Short mmCIF file of C-alpha atoms in Angstrom, two decimals:
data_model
loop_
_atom_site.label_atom_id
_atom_site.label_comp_id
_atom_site.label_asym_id
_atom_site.label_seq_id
_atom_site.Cartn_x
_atom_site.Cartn_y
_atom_site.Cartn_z
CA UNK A 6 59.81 -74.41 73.11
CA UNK A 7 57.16 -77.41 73.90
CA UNK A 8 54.70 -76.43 76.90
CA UNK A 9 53.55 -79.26 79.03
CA UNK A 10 50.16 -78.97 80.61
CA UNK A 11 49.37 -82.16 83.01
CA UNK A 12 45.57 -81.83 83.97
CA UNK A 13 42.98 -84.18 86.05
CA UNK A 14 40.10 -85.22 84.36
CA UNK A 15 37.08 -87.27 84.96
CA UNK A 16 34.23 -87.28 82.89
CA UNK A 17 30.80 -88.71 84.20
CA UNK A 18 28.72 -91.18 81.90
CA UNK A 19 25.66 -90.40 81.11
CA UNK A 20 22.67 -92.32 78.75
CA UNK A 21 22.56 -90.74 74.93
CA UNK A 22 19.04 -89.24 73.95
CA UNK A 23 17.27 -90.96 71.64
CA UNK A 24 18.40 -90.96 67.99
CA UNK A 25 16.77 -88.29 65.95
CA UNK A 26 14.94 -88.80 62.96
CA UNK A 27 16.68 -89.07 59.95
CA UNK A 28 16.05 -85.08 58.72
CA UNK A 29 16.45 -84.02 54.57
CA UNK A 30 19.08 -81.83 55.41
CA UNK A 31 21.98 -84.98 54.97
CA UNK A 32 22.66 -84.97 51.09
CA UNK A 33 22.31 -88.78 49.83
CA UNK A 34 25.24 -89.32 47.79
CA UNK A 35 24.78 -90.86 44.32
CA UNK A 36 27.66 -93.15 45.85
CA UNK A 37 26.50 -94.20 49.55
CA UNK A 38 23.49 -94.35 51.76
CA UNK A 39 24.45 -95.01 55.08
CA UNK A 40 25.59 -98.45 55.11
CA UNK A 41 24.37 -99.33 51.43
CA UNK A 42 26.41 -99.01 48.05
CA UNK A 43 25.62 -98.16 44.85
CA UNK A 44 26.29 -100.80 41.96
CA UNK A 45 29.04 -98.50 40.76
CA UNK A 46 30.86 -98.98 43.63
CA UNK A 47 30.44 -103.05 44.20
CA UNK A 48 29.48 -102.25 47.46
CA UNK A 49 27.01 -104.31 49.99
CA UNK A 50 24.20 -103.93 52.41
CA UNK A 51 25.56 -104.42 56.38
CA UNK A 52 23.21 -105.58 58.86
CA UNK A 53 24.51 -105.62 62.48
CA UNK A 54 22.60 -104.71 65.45
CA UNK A 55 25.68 -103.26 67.30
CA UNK A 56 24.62 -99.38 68.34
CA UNK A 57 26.66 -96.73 69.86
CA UNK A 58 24.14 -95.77 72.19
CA UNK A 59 23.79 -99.36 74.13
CA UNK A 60 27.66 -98.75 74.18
CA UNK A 61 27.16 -95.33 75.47
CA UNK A 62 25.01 -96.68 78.36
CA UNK A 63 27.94 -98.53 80.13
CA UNK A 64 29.45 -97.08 82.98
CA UNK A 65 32.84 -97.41 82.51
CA UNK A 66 34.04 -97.31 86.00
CA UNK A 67 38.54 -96.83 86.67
CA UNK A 68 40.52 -96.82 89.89
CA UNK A 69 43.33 -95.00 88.22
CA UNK A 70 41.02 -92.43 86.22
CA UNK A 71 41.90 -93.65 82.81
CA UNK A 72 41.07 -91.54 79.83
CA UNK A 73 38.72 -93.12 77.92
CA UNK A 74 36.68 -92.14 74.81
CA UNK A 75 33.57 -92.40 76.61
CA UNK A 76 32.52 -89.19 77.99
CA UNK A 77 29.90 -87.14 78.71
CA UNK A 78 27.18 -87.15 75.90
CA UNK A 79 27.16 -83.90 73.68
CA UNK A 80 23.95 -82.51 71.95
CA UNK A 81 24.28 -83.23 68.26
CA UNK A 82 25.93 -80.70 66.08
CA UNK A 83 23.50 -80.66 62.86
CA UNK A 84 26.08 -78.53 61.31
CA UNK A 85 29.04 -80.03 61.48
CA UNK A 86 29.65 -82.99 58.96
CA UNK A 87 32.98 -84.22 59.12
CA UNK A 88 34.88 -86.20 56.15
CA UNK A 89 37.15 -89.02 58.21
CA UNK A 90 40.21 -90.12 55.79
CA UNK A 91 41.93 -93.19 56.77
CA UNK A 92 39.20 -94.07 59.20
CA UNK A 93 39.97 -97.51 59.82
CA UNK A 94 43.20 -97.14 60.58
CA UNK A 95 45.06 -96.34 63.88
CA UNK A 96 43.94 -93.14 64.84
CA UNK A 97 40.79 -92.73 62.36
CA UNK A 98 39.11 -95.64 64.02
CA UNK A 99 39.76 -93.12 67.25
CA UNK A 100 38.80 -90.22 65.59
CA UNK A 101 35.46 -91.90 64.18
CA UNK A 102 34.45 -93.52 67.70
CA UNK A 103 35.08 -90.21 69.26
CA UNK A 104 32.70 -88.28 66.86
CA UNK A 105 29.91 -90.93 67.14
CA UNK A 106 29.78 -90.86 71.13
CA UNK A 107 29.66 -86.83 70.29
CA UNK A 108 26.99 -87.26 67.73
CA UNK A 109 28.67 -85.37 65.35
CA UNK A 110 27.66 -86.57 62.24
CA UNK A 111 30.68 -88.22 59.97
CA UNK A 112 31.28 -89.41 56.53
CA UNK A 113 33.94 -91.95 56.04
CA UNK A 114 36.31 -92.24 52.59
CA UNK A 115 37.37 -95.77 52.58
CA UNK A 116 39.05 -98.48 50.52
CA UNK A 117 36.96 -101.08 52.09
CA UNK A 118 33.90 -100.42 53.58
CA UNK A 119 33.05 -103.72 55.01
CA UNK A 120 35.97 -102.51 57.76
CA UNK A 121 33.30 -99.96 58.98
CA UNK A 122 30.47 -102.46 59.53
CA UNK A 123 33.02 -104.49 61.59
CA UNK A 124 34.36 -101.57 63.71
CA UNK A 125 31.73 -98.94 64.21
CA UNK A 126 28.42 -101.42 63.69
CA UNK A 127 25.07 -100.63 61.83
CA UNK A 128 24.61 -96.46 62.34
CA UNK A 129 21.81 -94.71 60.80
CA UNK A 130 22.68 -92.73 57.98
CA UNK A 131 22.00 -89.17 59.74
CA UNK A 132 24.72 -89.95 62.38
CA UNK A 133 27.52 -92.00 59.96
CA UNK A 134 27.64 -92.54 55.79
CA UNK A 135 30.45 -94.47 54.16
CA UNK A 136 32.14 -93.97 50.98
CA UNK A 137 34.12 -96.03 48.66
CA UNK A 138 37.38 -94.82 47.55
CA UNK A 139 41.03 -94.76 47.35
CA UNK A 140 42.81 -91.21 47.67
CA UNK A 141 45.27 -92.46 45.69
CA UNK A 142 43.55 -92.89 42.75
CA UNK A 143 41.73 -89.38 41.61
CA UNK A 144 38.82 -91.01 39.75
CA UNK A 145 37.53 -92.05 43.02
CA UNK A 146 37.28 -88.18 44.51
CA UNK A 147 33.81 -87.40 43.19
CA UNK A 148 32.81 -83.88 43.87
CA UNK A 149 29.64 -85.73 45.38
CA UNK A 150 31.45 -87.55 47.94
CA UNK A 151 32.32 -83.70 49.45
CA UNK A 152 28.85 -82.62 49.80
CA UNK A 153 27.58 -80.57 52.29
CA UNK A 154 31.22 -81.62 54.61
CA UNK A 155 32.24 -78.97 56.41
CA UNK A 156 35.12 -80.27 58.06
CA UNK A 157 38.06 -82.98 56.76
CA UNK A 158 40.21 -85.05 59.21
CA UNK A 159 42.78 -86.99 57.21
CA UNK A 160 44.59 -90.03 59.04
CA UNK A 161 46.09 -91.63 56.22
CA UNK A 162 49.42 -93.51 56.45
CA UNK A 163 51.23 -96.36 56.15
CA UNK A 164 54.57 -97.72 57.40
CA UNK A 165 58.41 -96.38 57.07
CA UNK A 166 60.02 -99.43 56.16
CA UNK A 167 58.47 -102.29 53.60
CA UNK A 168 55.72 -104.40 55.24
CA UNK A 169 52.87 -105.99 54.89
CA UNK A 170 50.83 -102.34 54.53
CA UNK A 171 52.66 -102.36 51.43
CA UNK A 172 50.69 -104.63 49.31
CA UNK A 173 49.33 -103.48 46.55
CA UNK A 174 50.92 -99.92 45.72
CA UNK A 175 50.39 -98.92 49.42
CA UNK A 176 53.64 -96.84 49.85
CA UNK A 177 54.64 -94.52 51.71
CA UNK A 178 54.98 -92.12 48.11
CA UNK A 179 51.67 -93.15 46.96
CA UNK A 180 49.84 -92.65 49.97
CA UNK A 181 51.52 -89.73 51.94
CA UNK A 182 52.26 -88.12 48.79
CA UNK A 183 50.30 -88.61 45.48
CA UNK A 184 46.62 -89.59 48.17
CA UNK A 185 47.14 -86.45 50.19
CA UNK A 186 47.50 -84.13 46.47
CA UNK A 187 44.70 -85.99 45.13
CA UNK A 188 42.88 -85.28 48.15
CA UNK A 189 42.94 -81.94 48.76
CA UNK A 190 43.14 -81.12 45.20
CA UNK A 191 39.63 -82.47 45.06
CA UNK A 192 38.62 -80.75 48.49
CA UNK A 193 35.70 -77.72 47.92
CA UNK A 194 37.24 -74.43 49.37
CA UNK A 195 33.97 -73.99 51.23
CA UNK A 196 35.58 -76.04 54.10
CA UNK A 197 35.84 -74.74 57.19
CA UNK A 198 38.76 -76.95 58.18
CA UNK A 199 41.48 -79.88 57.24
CA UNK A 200 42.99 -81.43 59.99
CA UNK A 201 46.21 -83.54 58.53
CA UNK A 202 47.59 -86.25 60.97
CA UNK A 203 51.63 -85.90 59.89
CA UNK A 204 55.04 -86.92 61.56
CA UNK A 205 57.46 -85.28 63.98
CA UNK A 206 60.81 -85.03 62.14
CA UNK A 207 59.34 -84.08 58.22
CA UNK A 208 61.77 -80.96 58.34
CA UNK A 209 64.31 -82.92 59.33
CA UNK A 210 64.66 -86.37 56.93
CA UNK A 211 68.48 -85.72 55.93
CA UNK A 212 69.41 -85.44 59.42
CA UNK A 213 70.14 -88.48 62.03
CA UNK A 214 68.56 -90.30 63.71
CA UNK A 215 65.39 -89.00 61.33
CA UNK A 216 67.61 -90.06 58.30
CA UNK A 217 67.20 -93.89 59.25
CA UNK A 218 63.65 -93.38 59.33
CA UNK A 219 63.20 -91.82 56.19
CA UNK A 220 65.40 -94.50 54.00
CA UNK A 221 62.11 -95.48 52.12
CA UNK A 222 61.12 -91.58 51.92
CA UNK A 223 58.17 -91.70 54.72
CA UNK A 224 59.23 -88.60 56.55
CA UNK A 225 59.71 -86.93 52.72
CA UNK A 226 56.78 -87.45 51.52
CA UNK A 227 55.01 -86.89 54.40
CA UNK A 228 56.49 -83.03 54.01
CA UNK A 229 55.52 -82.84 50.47
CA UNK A 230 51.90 -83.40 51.27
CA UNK A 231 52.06 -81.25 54.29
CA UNK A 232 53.48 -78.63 51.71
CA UNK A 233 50.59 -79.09 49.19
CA UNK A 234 47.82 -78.67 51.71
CA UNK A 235 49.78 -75.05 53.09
CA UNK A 236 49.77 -74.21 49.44
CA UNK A 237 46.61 -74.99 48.79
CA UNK A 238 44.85 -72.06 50.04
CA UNK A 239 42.15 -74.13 52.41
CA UNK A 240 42.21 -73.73 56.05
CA UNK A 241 43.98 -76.30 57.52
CA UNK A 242 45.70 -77.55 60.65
CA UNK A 243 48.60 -80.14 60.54
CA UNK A 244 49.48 -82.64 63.95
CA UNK A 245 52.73 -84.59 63.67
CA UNK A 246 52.71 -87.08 65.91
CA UNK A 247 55.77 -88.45 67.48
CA UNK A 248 55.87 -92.54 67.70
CA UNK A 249 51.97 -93.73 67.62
CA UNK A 250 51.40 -95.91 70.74
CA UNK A 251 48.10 -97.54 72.06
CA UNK A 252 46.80 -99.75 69.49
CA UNK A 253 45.95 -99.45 66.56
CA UNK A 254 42.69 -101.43 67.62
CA UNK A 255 42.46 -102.43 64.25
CA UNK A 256 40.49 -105.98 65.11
CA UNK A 257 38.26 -104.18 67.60
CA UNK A 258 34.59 -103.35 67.34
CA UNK A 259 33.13 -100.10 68.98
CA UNK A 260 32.71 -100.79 72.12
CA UNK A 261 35.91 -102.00 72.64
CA UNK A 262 37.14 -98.67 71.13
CA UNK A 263 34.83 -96.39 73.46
CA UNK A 264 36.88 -98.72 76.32
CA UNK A 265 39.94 -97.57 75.24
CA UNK A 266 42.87 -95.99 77.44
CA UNK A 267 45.66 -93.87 77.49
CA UNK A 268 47.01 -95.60 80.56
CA UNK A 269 49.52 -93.13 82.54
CA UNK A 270 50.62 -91.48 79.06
CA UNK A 271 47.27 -88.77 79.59
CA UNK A 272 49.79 -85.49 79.91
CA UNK A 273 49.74 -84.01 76.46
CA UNK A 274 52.99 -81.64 75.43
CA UNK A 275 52.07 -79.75 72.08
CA UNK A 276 54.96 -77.75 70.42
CA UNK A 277 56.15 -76.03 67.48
CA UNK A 278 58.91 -75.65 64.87
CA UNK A 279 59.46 -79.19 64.80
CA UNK A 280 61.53 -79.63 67.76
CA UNK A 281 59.43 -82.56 69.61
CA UNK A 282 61.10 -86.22 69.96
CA UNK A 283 59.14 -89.05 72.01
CA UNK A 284 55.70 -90.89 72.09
CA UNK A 285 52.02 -89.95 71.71
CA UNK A 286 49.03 -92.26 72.39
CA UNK A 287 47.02 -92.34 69.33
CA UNK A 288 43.91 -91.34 71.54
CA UNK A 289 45.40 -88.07 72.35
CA UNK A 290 46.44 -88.14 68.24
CA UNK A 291 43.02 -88.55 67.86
CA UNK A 292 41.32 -85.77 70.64
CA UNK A 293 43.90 -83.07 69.57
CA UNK A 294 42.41 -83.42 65.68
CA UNK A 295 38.91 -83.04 67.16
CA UNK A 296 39.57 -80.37 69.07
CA UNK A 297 41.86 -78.48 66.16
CA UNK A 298 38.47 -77.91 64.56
CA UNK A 299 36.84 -75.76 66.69
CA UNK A 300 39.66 -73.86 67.82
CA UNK A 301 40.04 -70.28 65.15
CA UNK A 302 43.62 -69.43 65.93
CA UNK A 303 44.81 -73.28 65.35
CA UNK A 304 44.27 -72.40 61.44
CA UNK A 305 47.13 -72.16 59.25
CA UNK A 306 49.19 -73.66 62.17
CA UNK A 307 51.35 -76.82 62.74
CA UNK A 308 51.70 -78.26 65.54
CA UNK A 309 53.71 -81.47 67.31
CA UNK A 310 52.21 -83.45 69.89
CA UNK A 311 53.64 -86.17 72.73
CA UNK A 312 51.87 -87.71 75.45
CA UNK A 313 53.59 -88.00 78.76
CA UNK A 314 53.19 -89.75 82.11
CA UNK A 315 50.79 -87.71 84.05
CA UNK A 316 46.98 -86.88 83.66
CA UNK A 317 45.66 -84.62 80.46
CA UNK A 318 43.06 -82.33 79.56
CA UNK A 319 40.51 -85.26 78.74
CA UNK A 320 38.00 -83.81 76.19
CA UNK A 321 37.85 -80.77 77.53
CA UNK A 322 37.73 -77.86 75.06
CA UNK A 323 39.22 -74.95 77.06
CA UNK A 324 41.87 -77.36 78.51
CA UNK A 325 42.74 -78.17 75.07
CA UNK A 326 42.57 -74.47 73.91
CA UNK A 327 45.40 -73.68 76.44
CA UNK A 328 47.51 -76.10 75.15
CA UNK A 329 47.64 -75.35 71.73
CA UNK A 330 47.77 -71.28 72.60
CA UNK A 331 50.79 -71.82 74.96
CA UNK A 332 52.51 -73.84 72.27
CA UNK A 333 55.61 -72.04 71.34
CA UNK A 334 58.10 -72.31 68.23
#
């Protein structure tokens, strides 16, 4: 069965230390440096003055105690370099903000790099590099682009039913599917972790109501790349999420994302076996793939995840550590 675990939280803002030095121990891809692009990859030089640490200096004060993803600053983890998949989207943008007020250092895969300029601002290249390229298309996945990561968070996704997310080949078969093979086909097997954002109901597609959902194969294909990263033989961890609320904050720059909330939906319920139905705010979407990483017995596991009325466990580890352990199929 699901366990719920409703915790109070507050976290106390505090100013970042200056940024380090830029040390040789980043590799400089053939393919990115930092913000700048190789000719191969008609990429661009971004010059905004927007930093995460003038963001970080705001005290972001709450009446209600809203969870926001501005906490207390962490040291930098100069071994930890996490690959963010689908980081402009819904919950990567999340995912990436999150990372950057932890000064964990984070390489993004993307279609379009100019969204990164516009969401996250100019970073120096020891705290954020970008990448051009499409999962979907293998010739993209350069063994370079993989260098030196050491953990993968993968957030790619698009909608069930035809939209606008469709344009140009973006279905749900060619990205939940055929990107998510491609992907970890190309992955090194010295990873220490992928975390896969999935779907609540993939076990279930034939069945109503998850039947009407599936129509254009979402929940489907969803499964088959969840299958292909369990067979794969790399340590991974898979979240489905019920229904995404909060955002996305797609038109949002960082410091609006850092200001993000919850609102009352901070409880989190994690469960197993595929048995959850309801809502999850794509921050705690977000947190619970963080936290995933760092947590040994979460490997090799799948897990579901809602968000409830009620306060949550915030950013904190061993809060988060109880949830997934009391988790129960």
């Amino acid at each position: 069965m699901a366990t719920e675990l409703s915790l109070t939280f507050r976290f106390p803002v505090e100013k970042s230390p200056k940024p380090r030095k830029s040390k040789s121990g980043v590799p400089q891809l053939n393919c990115c440096n930092g913000y700048g692009f190789s000719k191969n990859n008609s990429g661009f030089k971004g010059q905004l003055s927007m930093k995460v640490n003038a963001v970080q200096d705001e005290a972001i004060q709450s009446s209600n105690s809203e969870t926001t993803l501005l906490s207390q600053t962490i040291p930098p983890s100069s071994s930890k370099l996490v690959l963010v998949v689908g980081a402009t989207g819904g919950v990567g943008q999340l995912v990436v903000a999150s990372l950057l007020n932890r000064n964990i250092k984070s390489r993004l895969l993307l279609r379009d790099p100019e969204k990164a300029i516009s969401l996250f601002g100019n970073q120096d290249e020891e705290k954020l590099q970008v990448v051009k390229g499409d999962t979907r298309n293998p010739a993209d996945l350069d063994p370079s682009i993989f260098e030196g990561v050491t953990h993968v968070i993968c957030c790619t996704g698009t909608t069930a039913f035809p939209s606008k997310r469709w344009d140009g080949d973006n279905t749900p078969e060619r990205v939940d599917w055929e990107g998510v093979r491609n992907l970890v086909s190309a992955l090194p097997s010295s990873l220490k972790r992928v975390v896969l954002v999935s779907s609540v109901g993939v076990t279930k597609f034939n069945e109503l109501p998850w039947s009407i959902m599936n129509i254009f194969g979402v929940l489907k294909y969803k499964k088959k790349g969840e299958d292909f990263l369990c067979e794969s033989g790399l340590p991974f961890t898979i979240i489905r999420a019920g229904r995404l609320t909060d955002g996305p904050y797609t038109s949002y720059d960082l410091n609006t994302l850092l200001k993000a909330t919850a609102g009352q939906r901070r409880a989190v319920v994690i469960g197993q076996g595929d048995n959850l139905v309801g809502e999850v705010s794509r921050l705690v979407v977000a947190e619970a793939c963080i936290q995933a990483m760092d947590i040994e017995f979460t490997e090799g596991k799948i897990y579901e995840i809602n968000s409830v009325e009620g306060e949550g466990p915030g950013t904190d580890p061993e809060k988060w550590e109880e949830l997934f352990k009391t988790a129960r199929a």
